[in-house]
mmCIF file of C-alpha atoms and ligand atoms in Angstrom:
data_model
loop_
_atom_site.group_PDB
_atom_site.id
_atom_site.type_symbol
_atom_site.label_atom_id
_atom_site.label_comp_id
_atom_site.label_asym_id
_atom_site.label_seq_id
_atom_site.Cartn_x
_atom_site.Cartn_y
_atom_site.Cartn_z
ATOM 1 C CA MET A 1 29.740 50.081 183.861
ATOM 2 C CA LEU A 2 27.580 48.681 181.113
ATOM 3 C CA LYS A 3 24.848 46.352 182.268
ATOM 4 C CA LEU A 4 24.565 43.594 179.761
ATOM 5 C CA GLY A 5 22.486 40.446 179.562
ATOM 6 C CA ILE A 6 24.666 37.519 178.534
ATOM 7 C CA ARG A 7 23.628 34.366 176.739
ATOM 8 C CA SER A 8 25.966 31.808 175.318
ATOM 9 C CA SER A 9 25.395 30.286 171.915
ATOM 10 C CA LYS A 10 25.005 26.534 172.109
ATOM 11 C CA ARG A 11 28.244 24.858 171.301
ATOM 12 C CA ARG A 12 28.324 21.907 169.018
ATOM 13 C CA ARG A 13 30.979 19.907 167.350
ATOM 14 C CA ARG A 14 31.589 20.964 163.809
ATOM 15 C CA GLY A 15 32.482 18.664 160.947
ATOM 16 C CA LYS A 16 35.095 19.010 158.250
ATOM 17 C CA ARG A 17 37.849 19.273 160.800
ATOM 18 C CA THR A 18 40.602 18.406 158.339
ATOM 19 C CA ASP A 19 39.371 21.050 155.890
ATOM 20 C CA ARG A 20 39.513 23.545 158.648
ATOM 21 C CA PHE A 21 43.008 22.631 159.707
ATOM 22 C CA ARG A 22 44.801 24.633 157.046
ATOM 23 C CA GLU A 23 42.696 27.694 157.706
ATOM 24 C CA ILE A 24 43.374 27.421 161.400
ATOM 25 C CA VAL A 25 47.110 27.006 160.984
ATOM 26 C CA SER A 26 47.343 30.031 158.730
ATOM 27 C CA PHE A 27 45.113 31.916 161.146
ATOM 28 C CA SER A 28 47.472 31.059 164.007
ATOM 29 C CA LEU A 29 50.469 32.370 162.118
ATOM 30 C CA MET A 30 48.725 35.605 161.271
ATOM 31 C CA ALA A 31 47.318 36.036 164.748
ATOM 32 C CA SER A 32 50.834 35.726 166.092
ATOM 33 C CA TYR A 33 52.016 38.250 163.557
ATOM 34 C CA LEU A 34 49.197 40.673 164.188
ATOM 35 C CA CYS A 35 48.734 40.672 167.887
ATOM 36 C CA GLY A 36 51.030 38.244 169.577
ATOM 37 C CA ILE A 37 48.196 35.859 170.358
ATOM 38 C CA ALA A 38 48.970 32.362 169.120
ATOM 39 C CA ALA A 39 45.861 30.222 168.753
ATOM 40 C CA SER A 40 46.056 26.474 168.230
ATOM 41 C CA ALA A 41 43.354 24.549 166.399
ATOM 42 C CA GLN A 42 42.085 23.445 169.788
ATOM 43 C CA ASP A 43 41.924 27.039 171.014
ATOM 44 C CA LEU A 44 39.816 28.048 168.028
ATOM 45 C CA SER A 45 37.409 25.143 168.520
ATOM 46 C CA LEU A 46 36.872 26.368 172.078
ATOM 47 C CA VAL A 47 35.755 29.856 171.010
ATOM 48 C CA GLU A 48 32.250 30.620 172.222
ATOM 49 C CA GLN A 49 29.986 33.337 170.854
ATOM 50 C CA LYS A 50 28.394 35.235 173.719
ATOM 51 C CA VAL A 51 25.364 37.405 172.984
ATOM 52 C CA HIS A 52 24.843 40.702 174.822
ATOM 53 C CA LYS A 53 21.888 43.031 174.326
ATOM 54 C CA LEU A 54 22.957 46.692 173.989
ATOM 55 C CA SER A 55 19.658 48.363 173.005
ATOM 56 C CA ASP A 56 16.150 47.414 171.846
ATOM 57 C CA THR A 57 17.541 46.507 168.434
ATOM 58 C CA VAL A 58 21.330 46.106 168.751
ATOM 59 C CA TRP A 59 23.317 43.178 170.115
ATOM 60 C CA TRP A 60 27.004 42.435 170.602
ATOM 61 C CA VAL A 61 28.196 38.961 169.658
ATOM 62 C CA GLU A 62 31.449 38.503 171.535
ATOM 63 C CA PRO A 63 33.912 35.727 170.685
ATOM 64 C CA VAL A 64 35.489 34.323 173.844
ATOM 65 C CA PRO A 65 38.468 34.166 173.688
ATOM 66 C CA ALA A 66 38.737 37.136 171.335
ATOM 67 C CA TYR A 67 40.490 35.523 168.351
ATOM 68 C CA GLY A 68 37.855 36.857 165.972
ATOM 69 C CA GLY A 69 36.513 40.386 165.929
ATOM 70 C CA ASN A 70 33.444 41.653 167.763
ATOM 71 C CA ILE A 71 30.185 41.395 165.847
ATOM 72 C CA ALA A 72 27.301 43.872 166.038
ATOM 73 C CA VAL A 73 23.783 42.766 165.080
ATOM 74 C CA SER A 74 20.740 44.956 164.393
ATOM 75 C CA ALA A 75 17.575 42.841 164.569
ATOM 76 C CA GLY A 76 13.957 43.926 164.453
ATOM 77 C CA GLU A 77 10.941 44.284 162.192
ATOM 78 C CA ASP A 78 12.976 45.179 159.105
ATOM 79 C CA GLY A 79 15.194 42.112 159.460
ATOM 80 C CA ILE A 80 18.808 41.507 160.377
ATOM 81 C CA LEU A 81 21.952 43.526 159.658
ATOM 82 C CA MET A 82 25.306 42.239 160.897
ATOM 83 C CA VAL A 83 28.729 43.890 161.181
ATOM 84 C CA ASP A 84 31.706 41.553 160.631
ATOM 85 C CA ASP A 85 31.880 37.751 160.568
ATOM 86 C CA GLN A 86 35.195 36.707 162.141
ATOM 87 C CA LEU A 87 36.755 33.563 160.598
ATOM 88 C CA MET A 88 35.266 30.832 158.449
ATOM 89 C CA PRO A 89 35.637 28.074 161.110
ATOM 90 C CA LEU A 90 33.509 30.142 163.506
ATOM 91 C CA THR A 91 30.618 30.921 161.153
ATOM 92 C CA ASP A 92 28.325 28.034 162.191
ATOM 93 C CA ASP A 93 28.434 29.259 165.760
ATOM 94 C CA ILE A 94 27.921 32.854 164.621
ATOM 95 C CA LYS A 95 24.789 31.835 162.697
ATOM 96 C CA GLU A 96 23.536 30.058 165.787
ATOM 97 C CA ALA A 97 24.206 33.101 167.951
ATOM 98 C CA VAL A 98 22.370 35.412 165.523
ATOM 99 C CA ALA A 99 19.427 32.974 165.328
ATOM 100 C CA SER A 100 19.202 33.096 169.122
ATOM 101 C CA ILE A 101 18.566 36.846 168.741
ATOM 102 C CA GLN A 102 16.123 36.559 165.840
ATOM 103 C CA GLU A 103 15.341 33.838 163.331
ATOM 104 C CA GLY A 104 15.613 34.539 159.620
ATOM 105 C CA LYS A 105 18.195 35.391 157.028
ATOM 106 C CA ILE A 106 20.832 38.051 157.587
ATOM 107 C CA ASP A 107 19.836 40.718 155.056
ATOM 108 C CA PHE A 108 22.985 42.847 155.169
ATOM 109 C CA LEU A 109 26.548 42.050 156.187
ATOM 110 C CA ILE A 110 28.927 44.990 156.626
ATOM 111 C CA ASN A 111 32.702 44.474 156.756
ATOM 112 C CA SER A 112 34.446 46.985 159.043
ATOM 113 C CA HIS A 113 37.675 46.249 157.082
ATOM 114 C CA TYR A 114 39.213 43.431 155.053
ATOM 115 C CA HIS A 115 41.235 41.506 157.679
ATOM 116 C CA TYR A 116 40.741 37.744 157.898
ATOM 117 C CA ASP A 117 39.477 37.895 161.493
ATOM 118 C CA HIS A 118 36.646 40.311 160.557
ATOM 119 C CA ALA A 119 35.740 39.443 156.955
ATOM 120 C CA GLY A 120 37.110 35.880 156.920
ATOM 121 C CA GLY A 121 33.640 34.375 157.199
ATOM 122 C CA ASN A 122 32.158 36.280 154.222
ATOM 123 C CA ALA A 123 31.827 33.214 152.026
ATOM 124 C CA ALA A 124 29.518 31.550 154.560
ATOM 125 C CA PHE A 125 27.073 34.474 154.373
ATOM 126 C CA GLY A 126 27.400 35.958 150.880
ATOM 127 C CA GLU A 127 24.783 33.755 149.192
ATOM 128 C CA ASP A 128 22.004 34.965 151.472
ATOM 129 C CA SER A 129 23.283 38.358 152.609
ATOM 130 C CA LEU A 130 24.204 41.481 150.668
ATOM 131 C CA ILE A 131 27.813 42.243 151.653
ATOM 132 C CA VAL A 132 28.520 45.965 152.019
ATOM 133 C CA ALA A 133 32.007 47.443 152.489
ATOM 134 C CA HIS A 134 34.383 50.252 151.667
ATOM 135 C CA HIS A 135 35.637 49.864 148.114
ATOM 136 C CA SER A 136 39.164 49.001 149.222
ATOM 137 C CA VAL A 137 37.877 45.947 151.142
ATOM 138 C CA LYS A 138 36.808 44.510 147.812
ATOM 139 C CA THR A 139 40.186 45.397 146.301
ATOM 140 C CA ARG A 140 42.096 43.697 149.127
ATOM 141 C CA LEU A 141 39.948 40.572 149.092
ATOM 142 C CA LEU A 142 40.321 40.275 145.310
ATOM 143 C CA GLU A 143 44.100 40.411 145.655
ATOM 144 C CA ARG A 144 43.777 37.533 148.168
ATOM 145 C CA ARG A 145 45.252 39.556 150.987
ATOM 146 C CA GLU A 146 44.345 38.408 154.503
ATOM 147 C CA ALA A 147 46.305 40.947 156.573
ATOM 148 C CA GLY A 148 49.504 42.831 155.820
ATOM 149 C CA PHE A 149 51.818 40.628 153.744
ATOM 150 C CA ASN A 150 49.747 37.487 154.287
ATOM 151 C CA PHE A 151 47.937 36.188 151.230
ATOM 152 C CA ARG A 152 45.570 33.283 150.607
ATOM 153 C CA ASP A 153 46.736 30.566 148.230
ATOM 154 C CA GLU A 154 43.361 30.444 146.505
ATOM 155 C CA PRO A 155 41.072 33.298 145.483
ATOM 156 C CA HIS A 156 38.070 33.952 147.683
ATOM 157 C CA PRO A 157 34.886 32.434 146.255
ATOM 158 C CA ALA A 158 32.685 34.975 144.494
ATOM 159 C CA GLU A 159 30.162 35.014 147.348
ATOM 160 C CA ALA A 160 32.822 36.373 149.738
ATOM 161 C CA ILE A 161 33.322 39.570 147.747
ATOM 162 C CA PRO A 162 31.334 42.689 148.730
ATOM 163 C CA VAL A 163 28.538 43.471 146.283
ATOM 164 C CA LEU A 164 27.794 47.031 147.355
ATOM 165 C CA THR A 165 30.848 49.223 147.888
ATOM 166 C CA PHE A 166 31.299 52.902 148.651
ATOM 167 C CA LYS A 167 34.186 55.332 149.178
ATOM 168 C CA GLU A 168 32.758 57.691 151.793
ATOM 169 C CA ASN A 169 29.565 56.885 153.683
ATOM 170 C CA VAL A 170 26.331 54.933 153.394
ATOM 171 C CA THR A 171 23.263 55.057 155.644
ATOM 172 C CA PHE A 172 20.748 52.300 156.352
ATOM 173 C CA ASP A 173 17.236 53.229 157.503
ATOM 174 C CA TRP A 174 16.768 50.010 159.420
ATOM 175 C CA ASN A 175 14.903 48.771 162.474
ATOM 176 C CA GLY A 176 13.764 52.251 163.433
ATOM 177 C CA GLU A 177 17.057 54.100 163.253
ATOM 178 C CA ASP A 178 19.731 55.432 160.957
ATOM 179 C CA ILE A 179 22.767 53.178 160.811
ATOM 180 C CA ASP A 180 25.625 55.237 159.405
ATOM 181 C CA VAL A 181 28.623 53.455 157.905
ATOM 182 C CA ILE A 182 31.389 56.030 157.796
ATOM 183 C CA TYR A 183 34.860 56.231 156.289
ATOM 184 C CA LEU A 184 36.541 58.859 158.445
ATOM 185 C CA GLY A 185 38.785 60.282 155.733
ATOM 186 C CA ASN A 186 42.204 58.878 156.601
ATOM 187 C CA THR A 187 43.901 55.576 155.989
ATOM 188 C CA SER A 188 44.280 54.142 159.447
ATOM 189 C CA HIS A 189 44.398 50.529 160.695
ATOM 190 C CA THR A 190 44.058 49.666 156.971
ATOM 191 C CA ASP A 191 43.136 51.681 153.869
ATOM 192 C CA GLY A 192 39.408 51.004 154.149
ATOM 193 C CA ASP A 193 38.250 51.102 157.775
ATOM 194 C CA VAL A 194 34.724 52.197 158.537
ATOM 195 C CA VAL A 195 32.850 52.820 161.757
ATOM 196 C CA ILE A 196 29.223 51.801 162.075
ATOM 197 C CA PHE A 197 27.109 54.149 164.168
ATOM 198 C CA PHE A 198 23.673 52.951 165.306
ATOM 199 C CA ARG A 199 22.324 56.414 165.976
ATOM 200 C CA GLU A 200 19.178 55.852 168.048
ATOM 201 C CA SER A 201 20.710 52.962 169.970
ATOM 202 C CA ASN A 202 23.798 55.124 170.518
ATOM 203 C CA VAL A 203 26.143 52.235 169.788
ATOM 204 C CA ILE A 204 29.263 52.533 167.629
ATOM 205 C CA HIS A 205 31.289 49.647 166.164
ATOM 206 C CA THR A 206 34.781 51.010 165.632
ATOM 207 C CA GLY A 207 36.369 48.125 163.754
ATOM 208 C CA ASP A 208 40.046 47.621 164.564
ATOM 209 C CA GLN A 209 40.815 51.322 164.623
ATOM 210 C CA TYR A 210 40.117 50.762 168.319
ATOM 211 C CA VAL A 211 41.246 47.528 169.941
ATOM 212 C CA ASN A 212 40.420 47.424 173.644
ATOM 213 C CA LEU A 213 43.101 45.013 174.824
ATOM 214 C CA ASN A 214 45.204 47.390 176.900
ATOM 215 C CA GLY A 215 47.693 48.118 174.158
ATOM 216 C CA TYR A 216 48.568 50.082 171.030
ATOM 217 C CA PRO A 217 46.932 49.606 167.640
ATOM 218 C CA PHE A 218 48.205 47.554 164.721
ATOM 219 C CA ILE A 219 48.883 49.518 161.530
ATOM 220 C CA ASP A 220 48.684 47.570 158.270
ATOM 221 C CA LEU A 221 51.506 49.456 156.545
ATOM 222 C CA PRO A 222 51.635 47.294 153.384
ATOM 223 C CA VAL A 223 48.183 48.585 152.334
ATOM 224 C CA GLY A 224 48.932 52.184 153.284
ATOM 225 C CA GLY A 225 47.720 52.182 156.900
ATOM 226 C CA SER A 226 48.818 55.134 159.016
ATOM 227 C CA ALA A 227 49.289 55.706 162.743
ATOM 228 C CA THR A 228 48.631 59.433 162.394
ATOM 229 C CA GLY A 229 45.551 58.707 160.270
ATOM 230 C CA LEU A 230 44.304 56.357 162.969
ATOM 231 C CA ARG A 231 44.880 59.009 165.616
ATOM 232 C CA ASP A 232 42.908 61.561 163.606
ATOM 233 C CA ASN A 233 40.086 59.108 162.897
ATOM 234 C CA ILE A 234 39.784 58.303 166.607
ATOM 235 C CA GLY A 235 39.587 62.058 167.204
ATOM 236 C CA ALA A 236 36.716 62.224 164.694
ATOM 237 C CA MET A 237 34.930 59.347 166.456
ATOM 238 C CA LEU A 238 35.219 61.144 169.785
ATOM 239 C CA ALA A 239 33.568 64.201 168.236
ATOM 240 C CA MET A 240 30.632 62.064 167.041
ATOM 241 C CA ILE A 241 29.750 60.271 170.285
ATOM 242 C CA ASP A 242 28.734 61.211 173.834
ATOM 243 C CA ASP A 243 29.151 59.929 177.380
ATOM 244 C CA ASP A 244 26.288 57.455 176.972
ATOM 245 C CA THR A 245 27.559 55.884 173.745
ATOM 246 C CA LYS A 246 28.349 52.187 173.950
ATOM 247 C CA VAL A 247 31.685 51.819 172.160
ATOM 248 C CA MET A 248 32.258 48.415 170.581
ATOM 249 C CA PRO A 249 35.929 47.974 169.676
ATOM 250 C CA GLY A 250 37.274 45.585 167.042
ATOM 251 C CA HIS A 251 38.430 43.268 169.837
ATOM 252 C CA GLY A 252 37.940 43.388 173.596
ATOM 253 C CA PRO A 253 35.083 44.538 175.810
ATOM 254 C CA VAL A 254 32.425 47.083 174.869
ATOM 255 C CA THR A 255 33.284 50.269 176.702
ATOM 256 C CA THR A 256 32.711 54.025 176.901
ATOM 257 C CA LYS A 257 33.844 57.315 175.407
ATOM 258 C CA THR A 258 36.092 57.835 178.447
ATOM 259 C CA GLU A 259 38.136 54.758 177.539
ATOM 260 C CA LEU A 260 38.276 55.750 173.869
ATOM 261 C CA GLN A 261 39.528 59.185 174.914
ATOM 262 C CA ALA A 262 42.278 57.565 177.016
ATOM 263 C CA TYR A 263 43.267 55.447 173.998
ATOM 264 C CA TYR A 264 43.402 58.580 171.828
ATOM 265 C CA ASP A 265 45.511 60.439 174.404
ATOM 266 C CA ARG A 266 47.981 57.554 174.630
ATOM 267 C CA ILE A 267 48.296 57.273 170.858
ATOM 268 C CA ALA A 268 48.648 61.028 170.332
ATOM 269 C CA ALA A 269 51.260 61.364 173.096
ATOM 270 C CA THR A 270 53.397 58.471 171.890
ATOM 271 C CA ILE A 271 53.247 59.676 168.279
ATOM 272 C CA ASP A 272 54.537 63.054 169.515
ATOM 273 C CA ILE A 273 57.353 61.350 171.429
ATOM 274 C CA VAL A 274 58.489 59.409 168.363
ATOM 275 C CA GLU A 275 58.087 62.407 166.051
ATOM 276 C CA LYS A 276 60.241 64.687 168.218
ATOM 277 C CA GLN A 277 63.061 62.158 168.224
ATOM 278 C CA LYS A 278 62.768 61.551 164.508
ATOM 279 C CA LEU A 279 62.922 65.291 163.843
ATOM 280 C CA ALA A 280 66.000 65.470 166.083
ATOM 281 C CA GLY A 281 67.681 63.063 163.694
ATOM 282 C CA LYS A 282 67.514 59.849 165.702
ATOM 283 C CA SER A 283 67.294 56.567 163.821
ATOM 284 C CA LEU A 284 64.421 54.155 164.299
ATOM 285 C CA GLU A 285 66.745 51.813 166.199
ATOM 286 C CA GLU A 286 67.789 54.595 168.553
ATOM 287 C CA ILE A 287 64.175 55.550 169.230
ATOM 288 C CA GLN A 288 63.273 51.929 169.894
ATOM 289 C CA GLU A 289 66.271 51.634 172.188
ATOM 290 C CA THR A 290 65.112 54.672 174.171
ATOM 291 C CA GLY A 291 61.589 53.246 174.353
ATOM 292 C CA LEU A 292 58.607 55.031 175.881
ATOM 293 C CA PRO A 293 58.267 56.576 179.351
ATOM 294 C CA GLU A 294 56.843 54.256 182.017
ATOM 295 C CA GLU A 295 53.345 55.747 181.817
ATOM 296 C CA TYR A 296 53.158 54.683 178.160
ATOM 297 C CA SER A 297 55.320 51.562 178.097
ATOM 298 C CA LYS A 298 53.018 49.493 180.320
ATOM 299 C CA PHE A 299 50.352 49.070 177.633
ATOM 300 C CA THR A 300 51.590 45.866 176.047
ATOM 301 C CA GLY A 301 48.339 43.889 175.783
ATOM 302 C CA PHE A 302 48.308 43.972 171.980
ATOM 303 C CA MET A 303 51.351 45.183 169.995
ATOM 304 C CA THR A 304 54.856 45.326 171.450
ATOM 305 C CA ILE A 305 56.289 48.788 172.126
ATOM 306 C CA PRO A 306 59.120 48.449 169.529
ATOM 307 C CA THR A 307 56.514 47.467 166.914
ATOM 308 C CA TRP A 308 54.327 50.444 167.750
ATOM 309 C CA ILE A 309 57.349 52.775 167.562
ATOM 310 C CA GLN A 310 58.285 51.303 164.189
ATOM 311 C CA GLN A 311 54.737 51.697 162.854
ATOM 312 C CA VAL A 312 54.569 55.300 164.046
ATOM 313 C CA HIS A 313 58.023 56.022 162.610
ATOM 314 C CA SER A 314 56.956 54.646 159.210
ATOM 315 C CA SER A 315 53.723 56.678 159.290
ATOM 316 C CA LEU A 316 55.427 60.034 159.868
ATOM 317 C CA ILE A 317 55.992 61.989 156.662
ATOM 318 C CA ASP A 318 59.639 62.897 156.190
HETATM 319 ZN ZN1 ZN B 401 42.161 44.309 161.625
#
């Protein structure tokens, strides 16, 4: 069990409710598409940002309920570095939560990937913060993509676009530790997922390559995501961390290497099950009809089993 101090950010009513309505409606549609969670405008206005201290310099900002992604914050004498920013309607509360950790501007904002529920708040931070991301995040934001086949009507404002991009890794020497931002070599949940490893604190933010909601991952196939790539990247994460590492998933509670290993095992086993049937000449529909054995079919807290089978099937090279 992780022992965490919890503080809630002060809630306040936000203005511009009509402006927010369109964003919220489109968010609801995509949330339904992505993870089966339908959020109404009222649901989103009820999201609270809870602040948990994970080390001397690293905090977890947890949206409750988990419609936006988990945020990691490094705060200390060098300043503030933040990972992910959820959705635009939640950014006032996020700023309040970060200020409750440490006052001052957010120097660096890292996007774990391009999806609207992780990088959707970029425009609210980009004037003050240097946005850092894998190069493909910039590409996807410039093509107005929000997730999969969902696109924005309008371009993102210039301040939402990452300024500093990279294709492999970048390291921050910040608040007394190395903070490694690592592309693990395979397209995965998307085509530009990174993990952020706070080395001294022994905290890793996995982005959505790991979603801790008792289910299978979502694979963004339209941008070249891959179930087998995700499996291999999770394997690489497991090789980097130890039993004391605090593992912050894209959504859901902070957990341990043991849980990440169980997630890997489940993904690897179900990919094997689908692959064997595909190699035996079964159609996707037949494999979906057969389904997964009971020990694997009970994990339905995120994607449905037929969707996971379809995403695995599409990821396997013929
Ligand atoms: Zn995502």
